[in-house]
Each structure stands twice: as structure tokens, then as C-alpha cells.
Short mmCIF file of C-alpha atoms and ligand atoms in Angstrom, two decimals:
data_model
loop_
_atom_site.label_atom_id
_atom_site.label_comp_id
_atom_site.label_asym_id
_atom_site.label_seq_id
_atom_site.Cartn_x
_atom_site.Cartn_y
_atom_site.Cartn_z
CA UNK E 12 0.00 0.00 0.00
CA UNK E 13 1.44 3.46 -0.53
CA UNK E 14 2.20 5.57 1.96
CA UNK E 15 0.25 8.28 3.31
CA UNK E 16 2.54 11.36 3.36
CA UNK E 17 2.62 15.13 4.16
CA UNK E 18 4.80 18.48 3.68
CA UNK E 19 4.79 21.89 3.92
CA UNK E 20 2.15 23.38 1.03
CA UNK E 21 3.09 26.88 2.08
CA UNK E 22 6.47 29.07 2.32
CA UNK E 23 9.03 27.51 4.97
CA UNK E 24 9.36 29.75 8.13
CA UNK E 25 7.52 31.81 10.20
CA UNK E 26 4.87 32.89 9.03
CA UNK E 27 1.01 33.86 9.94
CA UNK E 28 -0.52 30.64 8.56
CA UNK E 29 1.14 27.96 6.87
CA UNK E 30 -0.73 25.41 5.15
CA UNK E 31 0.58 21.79 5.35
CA UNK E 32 -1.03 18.98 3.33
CA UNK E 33 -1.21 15.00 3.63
CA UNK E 34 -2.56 12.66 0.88
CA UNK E 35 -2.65 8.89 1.21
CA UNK E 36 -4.79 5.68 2.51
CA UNK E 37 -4.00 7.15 6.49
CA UNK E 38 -4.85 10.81 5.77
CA UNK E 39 -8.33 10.63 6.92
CA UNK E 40 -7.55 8.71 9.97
CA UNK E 41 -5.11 11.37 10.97
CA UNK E 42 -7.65 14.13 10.93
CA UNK E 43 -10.06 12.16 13.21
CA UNK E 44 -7.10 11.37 14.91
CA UNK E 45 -6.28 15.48 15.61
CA UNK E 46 -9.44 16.97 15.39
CA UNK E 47 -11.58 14.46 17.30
CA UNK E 48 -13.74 14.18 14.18
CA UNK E 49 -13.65 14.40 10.29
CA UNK E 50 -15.77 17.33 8.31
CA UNK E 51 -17.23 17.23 5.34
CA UNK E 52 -14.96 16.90 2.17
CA UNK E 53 -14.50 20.07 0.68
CA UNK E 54 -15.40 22.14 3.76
CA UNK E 55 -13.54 24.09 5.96
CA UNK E 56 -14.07 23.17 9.55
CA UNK E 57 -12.45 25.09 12.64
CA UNK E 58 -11.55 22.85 16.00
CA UNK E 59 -8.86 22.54 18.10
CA UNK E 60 -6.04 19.33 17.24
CA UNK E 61 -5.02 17.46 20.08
CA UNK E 62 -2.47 14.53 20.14
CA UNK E 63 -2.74 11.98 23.70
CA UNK E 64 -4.86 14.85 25.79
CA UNK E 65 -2.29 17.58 24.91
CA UNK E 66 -3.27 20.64 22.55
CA UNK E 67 -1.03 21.37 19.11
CA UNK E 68 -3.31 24.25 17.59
CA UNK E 69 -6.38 25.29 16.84
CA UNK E 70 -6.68 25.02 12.86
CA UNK E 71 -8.82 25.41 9.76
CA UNK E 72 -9.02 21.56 8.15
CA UNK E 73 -10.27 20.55 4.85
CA UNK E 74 -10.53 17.35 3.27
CA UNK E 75 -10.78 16.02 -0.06
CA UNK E 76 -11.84 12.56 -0.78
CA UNK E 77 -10.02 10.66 -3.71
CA UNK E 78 -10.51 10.60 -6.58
CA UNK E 79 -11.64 14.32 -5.85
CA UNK E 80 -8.35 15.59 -4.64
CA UNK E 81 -5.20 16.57 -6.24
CA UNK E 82 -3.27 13.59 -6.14
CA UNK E 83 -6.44 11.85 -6.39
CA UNK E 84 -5.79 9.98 -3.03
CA UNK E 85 -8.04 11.04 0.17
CA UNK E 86 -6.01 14.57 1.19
CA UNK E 87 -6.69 16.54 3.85
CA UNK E 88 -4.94 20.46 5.13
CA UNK E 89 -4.22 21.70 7.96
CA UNK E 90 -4.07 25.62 8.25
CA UNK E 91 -2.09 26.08 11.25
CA UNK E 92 -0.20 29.01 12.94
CA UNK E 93 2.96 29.60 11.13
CA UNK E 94 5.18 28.62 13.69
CA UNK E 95 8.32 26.38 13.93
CA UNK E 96 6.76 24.70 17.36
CA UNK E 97 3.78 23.90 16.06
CA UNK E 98 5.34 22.36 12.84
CA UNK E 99 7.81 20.87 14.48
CA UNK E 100 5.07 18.97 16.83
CA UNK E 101 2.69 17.94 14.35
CA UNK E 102 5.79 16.42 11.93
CA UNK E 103 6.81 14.86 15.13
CA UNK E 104 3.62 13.39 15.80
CA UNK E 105 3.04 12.53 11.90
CA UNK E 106 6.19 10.65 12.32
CA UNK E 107 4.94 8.63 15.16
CA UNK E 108 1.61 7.66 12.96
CA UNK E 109 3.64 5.91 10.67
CA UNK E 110 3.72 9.29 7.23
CA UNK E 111 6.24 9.76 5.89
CA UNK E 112 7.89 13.64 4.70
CA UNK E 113 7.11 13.85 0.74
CA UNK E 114 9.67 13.97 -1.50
CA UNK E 115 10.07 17.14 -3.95
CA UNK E 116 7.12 16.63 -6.34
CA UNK E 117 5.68 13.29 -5.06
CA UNK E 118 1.46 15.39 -4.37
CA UNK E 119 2.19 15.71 -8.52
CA UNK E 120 3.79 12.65 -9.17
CA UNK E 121 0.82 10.79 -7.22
CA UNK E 122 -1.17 13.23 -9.17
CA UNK E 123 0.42 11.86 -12.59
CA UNK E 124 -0.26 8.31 -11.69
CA UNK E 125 -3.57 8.46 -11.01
CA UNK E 126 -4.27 10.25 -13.92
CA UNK E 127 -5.73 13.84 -12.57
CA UNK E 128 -2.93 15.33 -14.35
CA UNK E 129 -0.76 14.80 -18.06
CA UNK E 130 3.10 15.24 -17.75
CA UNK E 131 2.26 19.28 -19.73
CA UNK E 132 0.39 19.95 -16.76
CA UNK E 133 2.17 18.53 -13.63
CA UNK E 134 5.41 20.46 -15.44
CA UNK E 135 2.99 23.87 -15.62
CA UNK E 136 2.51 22.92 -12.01
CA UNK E 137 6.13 23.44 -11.18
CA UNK E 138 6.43 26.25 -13.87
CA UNK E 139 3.20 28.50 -11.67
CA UNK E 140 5.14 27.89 -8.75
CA UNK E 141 8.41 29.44 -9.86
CA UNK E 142 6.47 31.99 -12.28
CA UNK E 143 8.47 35.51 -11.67
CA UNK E 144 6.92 37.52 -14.38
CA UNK E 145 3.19 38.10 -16.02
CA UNK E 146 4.43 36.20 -19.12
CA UNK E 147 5.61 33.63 -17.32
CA UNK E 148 2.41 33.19 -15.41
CA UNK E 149 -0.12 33.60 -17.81
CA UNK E 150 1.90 31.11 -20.31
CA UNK E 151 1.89 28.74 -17.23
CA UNK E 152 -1.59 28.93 -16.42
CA UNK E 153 -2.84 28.29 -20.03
CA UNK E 154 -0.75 25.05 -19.68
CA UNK E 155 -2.27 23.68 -16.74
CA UNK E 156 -5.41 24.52 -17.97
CA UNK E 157 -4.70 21.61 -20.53
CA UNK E 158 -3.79 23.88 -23.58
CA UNK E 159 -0.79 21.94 -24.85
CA UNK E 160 -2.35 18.72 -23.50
CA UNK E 161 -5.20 19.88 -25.97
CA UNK E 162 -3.01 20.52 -28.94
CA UNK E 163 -1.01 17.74 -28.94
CA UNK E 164 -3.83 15.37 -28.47
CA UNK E 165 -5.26 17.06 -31.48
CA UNK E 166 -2.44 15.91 -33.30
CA UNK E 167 -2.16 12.69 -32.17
CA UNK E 168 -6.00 11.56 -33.08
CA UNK E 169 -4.79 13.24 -36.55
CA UNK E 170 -2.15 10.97 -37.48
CA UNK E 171 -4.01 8.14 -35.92
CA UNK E 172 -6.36 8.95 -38.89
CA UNK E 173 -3.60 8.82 -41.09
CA UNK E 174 -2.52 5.74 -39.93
CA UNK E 175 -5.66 4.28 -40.31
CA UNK E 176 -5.76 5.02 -44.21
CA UNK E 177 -2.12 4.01 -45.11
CA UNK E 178 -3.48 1.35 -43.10
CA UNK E 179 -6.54 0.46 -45.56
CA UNK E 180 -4.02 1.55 -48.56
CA UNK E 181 -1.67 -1.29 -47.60
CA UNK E 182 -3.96 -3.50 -48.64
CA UNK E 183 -4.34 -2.55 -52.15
CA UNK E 184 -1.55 -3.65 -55.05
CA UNK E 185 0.30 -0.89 -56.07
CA UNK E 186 -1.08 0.19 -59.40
CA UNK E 187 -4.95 0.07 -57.76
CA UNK E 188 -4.45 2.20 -54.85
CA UNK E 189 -6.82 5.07 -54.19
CA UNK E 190 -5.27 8.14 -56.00
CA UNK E 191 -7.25 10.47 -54.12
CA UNK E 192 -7.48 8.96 -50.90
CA UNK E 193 -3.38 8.59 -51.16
CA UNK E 194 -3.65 12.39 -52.19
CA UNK E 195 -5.07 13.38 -49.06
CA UNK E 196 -3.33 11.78 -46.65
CA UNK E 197 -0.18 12.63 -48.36
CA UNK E 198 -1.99 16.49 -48.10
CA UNK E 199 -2.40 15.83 -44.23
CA UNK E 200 0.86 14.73 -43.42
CA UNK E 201 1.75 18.32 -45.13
CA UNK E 202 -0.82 20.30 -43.36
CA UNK E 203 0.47 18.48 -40.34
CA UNK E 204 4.01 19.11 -40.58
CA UNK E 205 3.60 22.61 -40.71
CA UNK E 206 1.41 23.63 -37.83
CA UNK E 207 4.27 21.60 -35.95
CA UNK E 208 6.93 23.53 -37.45
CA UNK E 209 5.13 26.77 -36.60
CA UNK E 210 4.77 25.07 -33.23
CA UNK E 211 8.94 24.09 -33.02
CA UNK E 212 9.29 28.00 -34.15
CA UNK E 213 7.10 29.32 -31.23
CA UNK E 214 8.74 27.07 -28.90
CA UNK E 215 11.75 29.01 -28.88
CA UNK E 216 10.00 31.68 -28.04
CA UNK E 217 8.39 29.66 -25.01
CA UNK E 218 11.56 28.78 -23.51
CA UNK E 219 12.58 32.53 -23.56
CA UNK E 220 10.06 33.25 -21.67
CA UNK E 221 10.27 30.42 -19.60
CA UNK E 222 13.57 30.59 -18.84
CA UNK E 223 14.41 34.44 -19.46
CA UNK E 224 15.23 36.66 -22.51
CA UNK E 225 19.02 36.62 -22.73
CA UNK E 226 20.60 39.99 -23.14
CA UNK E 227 24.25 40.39 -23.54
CA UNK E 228 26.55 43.76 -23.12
CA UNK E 229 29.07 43.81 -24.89
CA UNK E 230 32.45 45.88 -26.49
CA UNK E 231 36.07 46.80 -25.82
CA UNK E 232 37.38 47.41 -22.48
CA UNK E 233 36.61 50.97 -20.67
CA UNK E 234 33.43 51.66 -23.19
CA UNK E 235 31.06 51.69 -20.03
CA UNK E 236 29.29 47.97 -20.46
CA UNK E 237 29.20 47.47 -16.70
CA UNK E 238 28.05 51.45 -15.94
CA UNK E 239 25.29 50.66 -18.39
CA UNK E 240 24.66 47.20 -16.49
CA UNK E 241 24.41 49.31 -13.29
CA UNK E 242 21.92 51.52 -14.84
CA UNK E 243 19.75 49.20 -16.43
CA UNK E 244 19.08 47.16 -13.37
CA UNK E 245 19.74 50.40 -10.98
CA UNK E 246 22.67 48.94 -8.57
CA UNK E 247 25.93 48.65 -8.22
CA UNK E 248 26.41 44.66 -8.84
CA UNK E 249 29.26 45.53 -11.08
CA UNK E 250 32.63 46.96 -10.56
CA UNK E 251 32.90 50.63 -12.76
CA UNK E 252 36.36 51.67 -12.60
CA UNK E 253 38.41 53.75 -15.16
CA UNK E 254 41.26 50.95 -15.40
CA UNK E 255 40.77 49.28 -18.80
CA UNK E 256 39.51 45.26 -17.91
CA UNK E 257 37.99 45.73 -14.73
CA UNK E 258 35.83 43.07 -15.54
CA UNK E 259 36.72 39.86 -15.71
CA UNK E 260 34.10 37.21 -15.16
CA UNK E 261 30.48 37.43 -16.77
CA UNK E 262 27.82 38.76 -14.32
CA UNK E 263 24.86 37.47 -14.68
CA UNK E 264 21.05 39.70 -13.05
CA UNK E 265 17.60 38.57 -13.82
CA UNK E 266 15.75 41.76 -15.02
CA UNK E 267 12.39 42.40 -15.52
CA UNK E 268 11.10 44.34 -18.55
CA UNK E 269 7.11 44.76 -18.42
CA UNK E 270 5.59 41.22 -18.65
CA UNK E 271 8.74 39.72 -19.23
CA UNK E 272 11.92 38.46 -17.31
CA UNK E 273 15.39 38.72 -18.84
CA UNK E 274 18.87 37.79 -18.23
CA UNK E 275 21.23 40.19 -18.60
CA UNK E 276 25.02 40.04 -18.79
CA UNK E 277 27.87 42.31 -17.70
CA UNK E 278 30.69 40.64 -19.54
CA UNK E 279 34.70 41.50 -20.16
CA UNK E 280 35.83 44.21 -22.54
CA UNK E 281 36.97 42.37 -26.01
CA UNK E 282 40.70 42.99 -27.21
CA UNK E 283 43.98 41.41 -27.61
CA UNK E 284 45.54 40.42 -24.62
CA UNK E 285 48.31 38.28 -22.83
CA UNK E 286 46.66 37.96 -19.73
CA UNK E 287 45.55 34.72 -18.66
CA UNK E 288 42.81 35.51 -16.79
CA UNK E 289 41.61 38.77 -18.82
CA UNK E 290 41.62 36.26 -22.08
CA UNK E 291 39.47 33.53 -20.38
CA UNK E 292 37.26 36.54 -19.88
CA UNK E 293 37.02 37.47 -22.76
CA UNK E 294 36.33 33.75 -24.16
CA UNK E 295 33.33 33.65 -21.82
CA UNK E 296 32.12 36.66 -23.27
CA UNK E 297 32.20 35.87 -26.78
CA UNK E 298 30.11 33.16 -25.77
CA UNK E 299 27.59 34.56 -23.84
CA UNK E 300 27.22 36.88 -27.08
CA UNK E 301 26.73 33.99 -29.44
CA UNK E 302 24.17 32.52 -26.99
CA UNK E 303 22.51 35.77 -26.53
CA UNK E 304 18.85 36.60 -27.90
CA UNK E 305 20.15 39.83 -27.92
CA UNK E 306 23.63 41.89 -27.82
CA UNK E 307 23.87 45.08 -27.11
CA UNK E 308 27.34 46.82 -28.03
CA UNK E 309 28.53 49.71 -26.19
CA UNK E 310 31.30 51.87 -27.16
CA UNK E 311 32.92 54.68 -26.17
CA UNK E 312 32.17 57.72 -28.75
CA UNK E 313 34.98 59.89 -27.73
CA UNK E 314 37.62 57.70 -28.60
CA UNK E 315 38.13 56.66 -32.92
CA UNK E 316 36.62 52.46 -33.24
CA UNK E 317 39.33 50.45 -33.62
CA UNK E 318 39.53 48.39 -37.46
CA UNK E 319 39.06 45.25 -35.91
CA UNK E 320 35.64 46.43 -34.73
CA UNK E 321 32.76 46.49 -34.10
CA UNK E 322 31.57 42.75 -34.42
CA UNK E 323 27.83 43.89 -35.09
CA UNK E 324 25.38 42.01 -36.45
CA UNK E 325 21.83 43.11 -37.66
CA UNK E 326 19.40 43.24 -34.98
CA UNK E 327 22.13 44.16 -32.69
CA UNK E 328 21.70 46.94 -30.42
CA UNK E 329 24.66 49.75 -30.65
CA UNK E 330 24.75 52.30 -27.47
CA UNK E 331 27.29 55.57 -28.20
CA UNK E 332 27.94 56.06 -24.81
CA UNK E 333 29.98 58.72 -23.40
CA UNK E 334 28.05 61.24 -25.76
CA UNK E 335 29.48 64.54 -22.57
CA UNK E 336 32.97 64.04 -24.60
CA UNK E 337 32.74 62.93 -28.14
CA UNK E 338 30.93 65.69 -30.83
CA UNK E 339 28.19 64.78 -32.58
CA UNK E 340 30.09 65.14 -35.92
CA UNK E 341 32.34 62.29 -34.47
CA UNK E 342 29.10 60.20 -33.84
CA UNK E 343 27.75 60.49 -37.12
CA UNK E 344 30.43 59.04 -38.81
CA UNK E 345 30.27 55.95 -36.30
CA UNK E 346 26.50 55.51 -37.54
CA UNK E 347 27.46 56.49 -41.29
CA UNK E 348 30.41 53.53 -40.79
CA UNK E 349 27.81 51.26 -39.44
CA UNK E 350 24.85 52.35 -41.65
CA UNK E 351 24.18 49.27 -43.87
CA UNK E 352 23.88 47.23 -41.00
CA UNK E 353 20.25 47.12 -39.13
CA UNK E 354 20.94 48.39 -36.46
CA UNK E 355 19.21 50.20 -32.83
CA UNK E 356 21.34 52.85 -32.16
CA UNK E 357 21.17 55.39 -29.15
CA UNK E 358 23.34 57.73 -27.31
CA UNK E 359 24.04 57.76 -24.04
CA UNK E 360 25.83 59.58 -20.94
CA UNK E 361 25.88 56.82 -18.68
CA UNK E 362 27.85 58.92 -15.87
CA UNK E 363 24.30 60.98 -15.56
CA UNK E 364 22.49 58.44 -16.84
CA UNK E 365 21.14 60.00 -19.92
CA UNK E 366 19.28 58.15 -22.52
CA UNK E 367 19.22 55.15 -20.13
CA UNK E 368 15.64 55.49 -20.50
CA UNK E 369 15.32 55.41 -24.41
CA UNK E 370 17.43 51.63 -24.10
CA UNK E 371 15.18 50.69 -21.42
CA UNK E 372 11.53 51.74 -23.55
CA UNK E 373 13.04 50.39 -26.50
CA UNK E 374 14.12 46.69 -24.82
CA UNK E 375 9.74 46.58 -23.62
CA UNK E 376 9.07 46.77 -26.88
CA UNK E 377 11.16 44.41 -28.61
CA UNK E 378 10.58 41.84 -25.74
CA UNK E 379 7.23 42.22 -26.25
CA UNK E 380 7.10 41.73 -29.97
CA UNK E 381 9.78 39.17 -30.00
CA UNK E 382 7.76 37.17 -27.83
CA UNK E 383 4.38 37.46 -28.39
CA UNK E 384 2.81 34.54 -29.66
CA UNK E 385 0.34 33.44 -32.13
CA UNK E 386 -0.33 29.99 -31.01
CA UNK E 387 -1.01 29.92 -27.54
CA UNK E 388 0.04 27.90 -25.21
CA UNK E 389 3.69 27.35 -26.74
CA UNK E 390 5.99 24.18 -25.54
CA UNK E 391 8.55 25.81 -23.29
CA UNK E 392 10.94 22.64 -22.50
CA UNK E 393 13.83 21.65 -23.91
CA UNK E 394 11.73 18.21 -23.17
CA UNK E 395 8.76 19.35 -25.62
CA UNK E 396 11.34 21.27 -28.10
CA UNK E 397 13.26 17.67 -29.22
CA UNK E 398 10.81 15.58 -28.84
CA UNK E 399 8.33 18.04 -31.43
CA UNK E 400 11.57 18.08 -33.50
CA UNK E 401 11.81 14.62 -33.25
CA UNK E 402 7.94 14.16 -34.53
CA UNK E 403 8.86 16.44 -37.10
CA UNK E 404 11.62 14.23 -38.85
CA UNK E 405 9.59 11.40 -38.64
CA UNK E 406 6.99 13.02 -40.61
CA UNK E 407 9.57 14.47 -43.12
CA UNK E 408 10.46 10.47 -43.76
CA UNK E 409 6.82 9.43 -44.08
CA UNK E 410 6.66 12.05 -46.83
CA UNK E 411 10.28 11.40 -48.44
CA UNK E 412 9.02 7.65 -48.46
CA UNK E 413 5.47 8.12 -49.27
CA UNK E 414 3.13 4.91 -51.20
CA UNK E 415 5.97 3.81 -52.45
CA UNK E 416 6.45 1.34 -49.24
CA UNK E 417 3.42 2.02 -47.47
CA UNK E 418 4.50 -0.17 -44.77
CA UNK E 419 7.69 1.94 -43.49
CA UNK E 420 5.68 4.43 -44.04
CA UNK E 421 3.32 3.96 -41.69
CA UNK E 422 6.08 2.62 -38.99
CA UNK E 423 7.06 6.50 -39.26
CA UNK E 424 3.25 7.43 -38.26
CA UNK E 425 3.39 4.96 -35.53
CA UNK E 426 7.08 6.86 -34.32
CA UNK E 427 5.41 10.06 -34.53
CA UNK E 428 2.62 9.44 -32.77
CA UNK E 429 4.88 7.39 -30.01
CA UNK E 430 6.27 11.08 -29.44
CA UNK E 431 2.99 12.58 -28.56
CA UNK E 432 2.73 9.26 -25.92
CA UNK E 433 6.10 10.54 -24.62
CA UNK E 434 5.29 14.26 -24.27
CA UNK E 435 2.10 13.42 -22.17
CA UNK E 436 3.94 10.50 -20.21
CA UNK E 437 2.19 7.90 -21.29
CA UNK E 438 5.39 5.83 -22.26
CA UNK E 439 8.46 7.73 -20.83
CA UNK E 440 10.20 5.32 -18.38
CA UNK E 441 10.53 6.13 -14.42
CA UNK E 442 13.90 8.16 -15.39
CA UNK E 443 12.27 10.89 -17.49
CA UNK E 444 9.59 10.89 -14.79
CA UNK E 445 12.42 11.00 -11.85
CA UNK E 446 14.20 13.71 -13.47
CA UNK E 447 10.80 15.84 -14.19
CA UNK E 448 9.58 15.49 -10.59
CA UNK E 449 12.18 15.79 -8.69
CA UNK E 450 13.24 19.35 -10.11
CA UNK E 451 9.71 20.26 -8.30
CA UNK E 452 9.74 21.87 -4.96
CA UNK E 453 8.47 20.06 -1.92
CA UNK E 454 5.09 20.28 -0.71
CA UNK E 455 3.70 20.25 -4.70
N1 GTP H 18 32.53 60.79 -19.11
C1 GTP H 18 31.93 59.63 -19.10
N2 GTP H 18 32.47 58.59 -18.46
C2 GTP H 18 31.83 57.41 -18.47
C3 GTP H 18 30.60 57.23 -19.13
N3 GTP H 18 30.22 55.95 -18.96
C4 GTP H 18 31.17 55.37 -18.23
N4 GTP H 18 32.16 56.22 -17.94
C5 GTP H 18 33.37 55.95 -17.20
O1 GTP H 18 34.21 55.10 -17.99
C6 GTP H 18 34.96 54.24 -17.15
C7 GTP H 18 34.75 52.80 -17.57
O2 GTP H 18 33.40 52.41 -17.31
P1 GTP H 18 32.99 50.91 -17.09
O3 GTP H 18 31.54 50.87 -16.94
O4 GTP H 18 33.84 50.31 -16.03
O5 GTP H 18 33.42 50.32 -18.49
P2 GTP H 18 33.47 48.79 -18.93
O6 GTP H 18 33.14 48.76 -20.37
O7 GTP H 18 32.66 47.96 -18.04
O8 GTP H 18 35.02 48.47 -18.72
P3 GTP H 18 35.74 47.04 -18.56
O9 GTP H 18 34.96 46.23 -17.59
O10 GTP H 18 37.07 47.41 -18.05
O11 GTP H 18 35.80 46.44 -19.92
C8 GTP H 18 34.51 54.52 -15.73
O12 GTP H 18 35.42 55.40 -15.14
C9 GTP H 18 33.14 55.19 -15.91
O13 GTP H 18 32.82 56.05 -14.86
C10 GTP H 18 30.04 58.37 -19.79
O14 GTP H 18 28.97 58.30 -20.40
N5 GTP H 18 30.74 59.51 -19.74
K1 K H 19 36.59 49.72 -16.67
MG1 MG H 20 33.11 46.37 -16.91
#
């Protein structure tokens, strides 16, 4: 039998009231146990817990009788006062009725198994919980509420239609199969391949803002990359110094920009160097750029660019900083050198701060169109990126093979639609599962 178990629901620590839950075959026992009696599922009921004639708490309880819980198991809460005693006591006594402490995810893993929950939605479980920013919550949300559970059930009962006619067209020789029904399913296959690629393309965008836009700073040593850091997220996290390679290591802030979070990077000043240190630097920063979503360059506009630079690309941002000691005519020419490239350019004082605002305006809006998406809910995993990718190249076989060998054709169907199995959990084995759960916090 499995064991009944409990955890904290709520924030650890002190706090006003902090909510801990149980689920299992004991939990109802160990409410009459504590509270002398048990309420009605689904109603909150207000008595006083008491373990061998001494008092813990008065608390709010509530129980839920499986299947009508969370985990689907009879559940109960206790709402007790916040306080280390009392949790310490009631674990204690928990203990002593044979529960045992849940492990990080095991309400949703319970919740998994007995089916009240798809593998999309216990993982939008653990995504609400560590939601920062709007995006991230209302992108969260839509999951749980089923949406990709939806969509990629959709697709599923499409190729199992698809199946079924390659199926029926096995049957036939060769030179008597079906033109036209061969024609559509050939035509659904296509249709079907490219509301997944249009779902692989927003998925990228999902894990952005899952995970956080990445914005890099970058440019050559002494151009003001970590003033401008400072100013963006208004502190003093990096060192701003006027010694040329001051920094050294890549700092790293989340950032939020209206509905969004962001990473942004403080990183060392690119140039030639026989430092040790100050080139391993410098490595790490040409990597964060080519990892970035977006780089912003920042150079000093009093002193001439260097040939070797600037490294722009299109879509880049460029910041002429130091604008109190270079002339305008000077500045122009930087933007004339530059002008065939795309580019976001601004000026900037960062010493006063001026213009800091323009950057920040203009970084909302390009967050906000380069993640705004048209199919809603988008797959924000890594998980749901290669396994779509996966289902993608199956498909792209299918087609490349086509009626010519119906039969491998529709082992690619099969593959596809074993993806779909694998992105609910149907068929990923205890590892997958392990590895999904246990990045979950405890108490969910
Ligand atoms: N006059 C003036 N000085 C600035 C401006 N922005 C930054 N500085 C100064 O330029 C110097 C270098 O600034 P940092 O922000 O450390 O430059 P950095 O690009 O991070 O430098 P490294 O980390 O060494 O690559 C500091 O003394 C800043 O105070 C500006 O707009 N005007
Ligand atoms: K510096
Ligand atoms: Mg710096």
C-alpha cells in the first residue's frame, strides 16, 4: 500500500498561517485522529487538534476525498499558525503515525499516476510555482489549464487517422491504390508538418520566456558595459572603474522588462591580450554573445573604433555612450560607418544616466514583440522542443518515403505518434519521470 505522506504546502518559516497537506490511505484517519472528528470533504471546519490529551493548535481543516483531490488519493490540510513549534510537533507526531515527509514533487507525481494530471500539466505545475513575471504566469496557467495537452492530443487523433488510411491503402496492389485517398493523406501529413513547425518555431520563443530573454553587453574594455549594467538594473552589482579590464568574469542579473523576465550580462571588454585571466574573460564573453537573444554593443564615442571592430550584427543593439565628450560630428560618422547594417542605435551619458531610458523603452518593446505569440500555449521545455523536432523528422520520412512502401511508411506514423505518448507521459520510463519530478519543490 502506498504511503500516506505530508509536507509543507506553504512558504518555509515563520509565518502567519502555513498550510501543510497529507494525501494517502491514512490521511483521513489522521484528521479524526487530531481533530476528534472528520468534516465534510470540501469544507472548511475550525476545531482545536489534540495529540494523547495535549493541545497542538487550533486550525482550519479541509478534506478532499479521492478521486476528488489533487493527487487523487483522500487529502486533507491543515491551516495552522505559522510557527516552527507547532510544525515541528505535528511532523513529530506525523512521524509517530507511521507518514512519511514527501519527497520534492511526489502530491504531482501521485497526481500523474492516477491520472488527474498529463506530464504538460504537472510540469505547468512546477512552472506557476516558480512563475516571476506576467508572461511567465499567464503562459503557465494556459498550460495547466490543458492547452498543450489539448493541442497535442489534437495531433495525435490526426495521425491516428492517417494511420488508419495508409493502413486500408496497404492493402491494395500498387497500381490500384486510391489516388485520391493517397492524395489526401499525403496532403495531411503536409498540413500536419507545418502547424508543428510553426509550433517548433514558437517554442523558442516559449523557452525565452520560460527561462528568461538573454541579453548580452558587450564591447572593448573601458566603453562603459558594466556602468550601463548598473543603470539598467539600478545597482551597483558591477565593478565601474576607469582601469581598462575591470571586468573579468560574466555577471549574470535577472531583469524584468514589463511582462517579461530577462537575463542580462555584464561581460569583459573584447581585445587582444596576454593575460591569462583577462583572455578567459574574454572567451566567456564571446560566448555569452553567441548565446545571446540579444547583444547590445557599447562603445565609447569619444575615442576613434578600432579596425578590428565592431563585431555587429543586424538586430544588434549599438549604445554611443559617453556622448558629454565625443561631438556629434564624431558620432555620425560611427553611424554612417555602421549604416548598412540594421541596427538600434542610441546615445548615451551613462555617468548621468542620460538616454538610459530610451534603451530601457526600446528593450519593452522588442521583448514584447519578439515574444508574443500566435499559437497559444507554446511548448517551453527543452523536453517538448526535441521531442516536437523529433515528430517532425519522422513526418519528413513518411513524406520522403510516401506509397511507395506504405508499410515503413506507416512505422514512421506509428514513431510520430509514439512522441505525442512521450510528451504526455504515457510511455516515458521512471527516469524521465524521476528527473521531471524531482526538479519540483516540496510540498507540490
Ligand atoms: N565621461 C563619461 N564617463 C563614463 C561614461 N560611462 C562610463 N564612464 C566611465 O568610464 C569608465 C569605464 O566604465 P565601465 O563601466 O567600467 O566600463 P566597462 O566597459 O565595463 O570596462 P571594462 O569592464 O574594463 O571592460 C569609468 O570610469 C566610468 O565612470 C560616460 O557616459 N561619460
Ligand atoms: K573599466
Ligand atoms: Mg566592466
Amino acid at each position: 500500500m502506498k504511503h500516506t505522506i505530508f509536507a509543507l504546502a506553504s512558504a518555509q518559516g515563520r509565518a502567519g498561517v502555513s498550510v501543510i497537506r497529507i494525501s494517502g490511505p491514512h490521511a483521513f484517519e489522521v484528521v479524526t485522529a487530531l481533530l476528534g472528528r472528520l468534516p465534510k470533504p470540501r469544507f472548511a471546519s475550525y476545531g482545536e487538534l489534540t495529540w494523547q490529551g495535549d493541545l497542538i493548535d487550533k486550525a482550519l481543516v479541509m478534506v478532499f476525498k479521492g478521486p476528488h483531490s489533487f493527487t487523487g488519493e483522500d487529502c486533507a490540510e491543515f491551516h495552522v499558525h505559522g510557527s516552527r513549534a507547532v510544525m515541528d510537533r505535528l511532523y513529530h507526531i506525523f512521524n509517530e503515525m507511521g507518514l512519511r515527509h514527501a519527497e520534492a514533487g511526489e502530491f504531482s507525481r501521485r497526481a500523474f499516476e492516477n491520472n488527474k494530471l498529463d506530464l504538460t500539466q504537472a510540469e505547468a505545475i512546477a512552472d506557476l510555482v516558480d512563475a516571476e513575471s506576467e508572461a511567465q504566469r499567464r503562459q503557465a496557467l494556459t498550460q495547466l489549464d490543458g492547452g498543450l495537452k489539448v493541442q497535442y492530443r489534437t495531433w495525435h487523433g490526426d495521425l491516428l487517422k492517417i494511420l488508419a488510411h495508409i493502413e486500408a491503402l496497404i492493402d491494395f496492389p500498387d497500381e490500384d491504390i486510391p489516388q485520391a485517398l493517397a492524395d489526401q493523406v499525403i496532403g495531411d501529413i503536409i498540413r500536419l508538418k507545418s502547424e508543428l513547425g510553426q509550433a517548433i518555431t514558437e517554442s523558442k520563443k516559449g523557452r525565452q520566456i520560460r527561462e528568461g530573454f538573454r541579453i548580452a553587453i558587450l564591447g572593448q574594455p573601458n566603453a562603459g558595459k558594466s556602468s550601463l549594467f548598473n543603470a539598467l538594473l539600478q545597482t551597483d552589482a558591477a565593478i565601474v572603474t576607469p582601469i581598462a579590464g575591470t571586468t573579468r568574469d560574466v555577471i549574470e542579473a535577472p531583469i524584468h522588462i514589463g511582462a517579461y523576465s530577462a537575463l542580462i550580462y555584464d561581460t569583459a571588454g573584447l581585445r587582444e591580450t596576454d593575460d591569462l585571466v583577462e583572455s578567459e574573460g574574454i572567451r566567456r564573453a564571446r560566448v555569452r554573445g553567441e548565446q545571446a537573444d540579444l547583444r547590445i554593443w557599447v562603445v565609447d564615442s569619444s575615442q576613434a573604433l578600432s579596425s578590428d571592430w565592431p563585431q555587429v550584427q543586424a538586430g544588434d543593439y549599438l549604445i554611443l555612450n559617453k556622448v558629454d565628450q565625443s561631438s556629434a560630428d564624431v558620432r555620425d560618422a560611427i553611424k554612417r560607418k555602421l549604416s548598412d547594417l540594421s541596427l538600434k542605435i542610441f546615445e548615451t551619458d551613462l555617468t548621468t544616466e542620460q538616454g538610459v531610458s530610451n534603451v530601457r523603452s526600446a528593450l519593452q518593446n522588442h521583448l514584447e514583440q519578439a515574444l508574443s505569440l500566435s499559437t497559444f500555449p507554446a511548448a517551453t521545455r527543452a523536453r517538448h522542443f526535441e521531442r516536437l523536432r523529433d515528430i517532425d523528422l519522422s513526418l519528413e520520412r513518411a513524406l520522403g518515403i510516401g506509397f511507395n512502401v506504405p508499410e515503413l511508411m506507416a512505422e514512421d506514423i506509428r514513431q510520430a505518434m509514439s512522441g505525442f505518448d512521450a510528451l504526455y507521459g504515457r510511455t516515458d520510463v521512471e527516469q524521465v519521470l524521476d528527473h521531471i519530478f524531482s526538479s519540483f519543490c516540496i510540498g507540490k
